[in-house]
Amino acid sequence: MKLTFPFRAALAGLALAASAACSETAAQTQPAAQPTSEVDAKIAELFAEGPTQPRERPDFSNETVLKLNPIVGRAKAALDRYDELTPQLAAAREGGDKTRISEITAEFARLKAETDAANTAFQAEKKALLGRGEYYNEVVLAAMEQFVAEAPAEIAEALTQSGQ
């Protein structure tokens, strides 16, 4: 599944914000948008406005946050650079600039290596987290993991296409 830039940015932002704010609680509830379907209405009921309840515990320990956030940040930085280069590659192809196509393809290969390294680091930290047996927010961890795991595949797809 290829993630679009806005979705990737939102997913990374969610993962980083949720883990960075792991020990904080919201001071007030934001007003809910009007539901657009019956399912949305039921979901909105679950999150009806009212006083917030303090969390029993943070999503992650501070130690884990300090390890996971930079890994997700590296993957996001690589994907942001990929997003910057994609239109440049299209322009180089349109103009027949083989030198620039080669430069961008080499940059894509470097970005792929960076995202592969981030994915490897994330998997190692996840394994260590599970080994420590500490509490963690499964939803936030899964979102972070999906983001980091899909980054290399997206760049690899661009590498395959640029070779054609």
C-alpha atoms as one frame of an Amber mdcrd trajectory, in Angstrom:
protein
   0.000   0.000   0.000   1.561   3.239  -1.111   0.977   6.047   1.353   0.382
   9.531   0.012   2.391  12.400   1.421  -0.438  13.869   3.553  -1.224  10.454
   5.025   2.456   9.740   5.697   2.902  13.107   7.342  -0.209  12.629   9.459
   0.831   9.120  10.464   4.336  10.211  11.403   2.995  13.244  13.207   0.534
  11.089  15.121   3.185   8.600  16.112   5.690  11.258  17.150   3.139  13.420
  18.953   1.551  10.525  20.785   4.825   9.150  22.010   6.335  12.555  22.821
   3.294  13.514  24.859   3.188  10.168  26.589   3.051  11.549  30.108   0.803
  14.539  29.423  -2.992  14.668  29.401  -5.218  16.999  27.453  -6.530  19.951
  29.441  -9.821  20.045  27.576 -11.718  18.194  24.896 -11.821  19.641  21.399
 -15.283  19.985  19.839 -16.087  17.056  17.581 -16.771  17.522  13.877 -20.227
  16.625  12.664 -20.440  12.884  11.889 -20.776  12.029   8.209 -22.191   8.541
   8.602 -23.842   6.246  11.107 -20.447   4.716  11.885 -18.976   8.163  12.441
 -21.881   9.006  14.743 -21.221   5.895  16.835 -17.526   6.695  17.018 -18.346
  10.272  18.024 -20.526   8.916  20.840 -17.526   7.039  22.184 -15.579  10.278
  22.342 -18.385  12.549  23.564 -17.281  15.837  25.025 -16.678  15.868  28.722
 -13.896  16.090  31.254 -10.794  14.205  30.300  -9.536  11.408  32.437  -5.861
  11.362  33.326  -3.986   8.444  31.857  -3.060   5.686  34.220   0.336   5.489
  32.597   2.230   6.956  29.636   2.252   5.323  26.195   5.967   4.546  26.529
   8.738   5.030  29.047  10.925   8.091  28.505  13.798   5.763  27.583  11.738
   4.132  24.843  10.466   7.470  23.517  14.045   8.706  23.249  14.936   5.616
  21.214  11.879   5.321  18.947  11.300   8.963  17.991  14.674   9.464  16.267
  14.168   6.244  14.295  10.751   7.373  13.042  12.233  10.813  12.422  14.962
   9.353  10.188  12.385   7.508   8.095  10.258  10.650   7.828  13.234  12.794
   6.803  14.124  10.299   4.067  10.534  10.243   2.795  10.356  14.041   2.872
  13.496  14.188   0.717  12.014  11.528  -1.572   8.900  13.713  -1.952  11.108
  16.694  -2.864  13.004  14.704  -5.492  10.034  13.003  -7.163   8.898  16.073
  -9.170  12.521  16.792 -10.057  12.839  13.279 -11.459   9.683  13.769 -13.528
  11.065  17.045 -14.894  14.427  15.434 -15.694  12.681  12.612 -17.551  10.534
  15.045 -19.464  13.605  17.061 -20.422  15.662  13.965 -21.203  18.373  14.990
 -18.708  20.099  11.635 -18.216  22.712  13.072 -15.854  20.067  14.468 -13.517
  18.046  11.238 -13.726  21.164   9.338 -12.686  21.838  11.736  -9.786  18.283
  11.463  -8.482  18.294   7.683  -8.852  21.508   7.544  -6.801  19.879   9.761
  -4.172  16.858   7.422  -4.105  19.221   4.492  -3.504  20.803   6.364  -0.585
  17.372   7.187   0.845  16.327   3.546   0.487  19.417   2.500   2.457  18.557
   5.063   5.156  14.987   3.789   5.458  16.196   0.171   5.510  18.541   1.096
   8.374  15.712   2.874  10.213  13.491  -0.183   9.798  16.237  -2.482  11.103
  16.832  -0.175  14.082  13.107  -0.007  14.803  12.754  -3.785  14.752  15.730
  -4.121  17.116  14.270  -1.546  19.510  10.847  -3.201  19.334  12.439  -6.537
  20.219  14.274  -4.900  23.141  11.048  -3.213  24.280   9.194  -6.524  24.261
  12.119  -8.185  26.042  12.058  -5.579  28.818   8.401  -6.337  29.391   7.542
  -2.698  29.957   4.112  -1.309  29.192   3.636   0.324  25.791   0.740   1.589
  23.707   0.166  -1.100  21.083  -1.702   1.210  18.699   0.991   3.884  18.692
   3.770   1.305  18.346   1.941  -0.383  15.452   1.459   2.952  13.658   5.123
   3.819  14.088   6.166   0.365  12.910   3.933   0.509   9.834   5.284   3.916
   8.890   8.923   2.856   9.243   8.354  -0.523   7.542   6.586   0.914   4.477
   9.133   3.653   3.799  11.760   1.406   2.120   9.130  -0.228  -0.104   7.875
   3.111  -1.363  11.358   4.283  -2.271  12.208   0.880  -3.780   9.195   1.241
  -6.065  10.552   4.577  -7.292  13.960   2.982  -7.877  12.348   0.242  -9.947
  10.428   2.800 -12.001  13.469   5.027 -12.511  15.347   2.057 -13.950  12.730
   1.647 -16.679
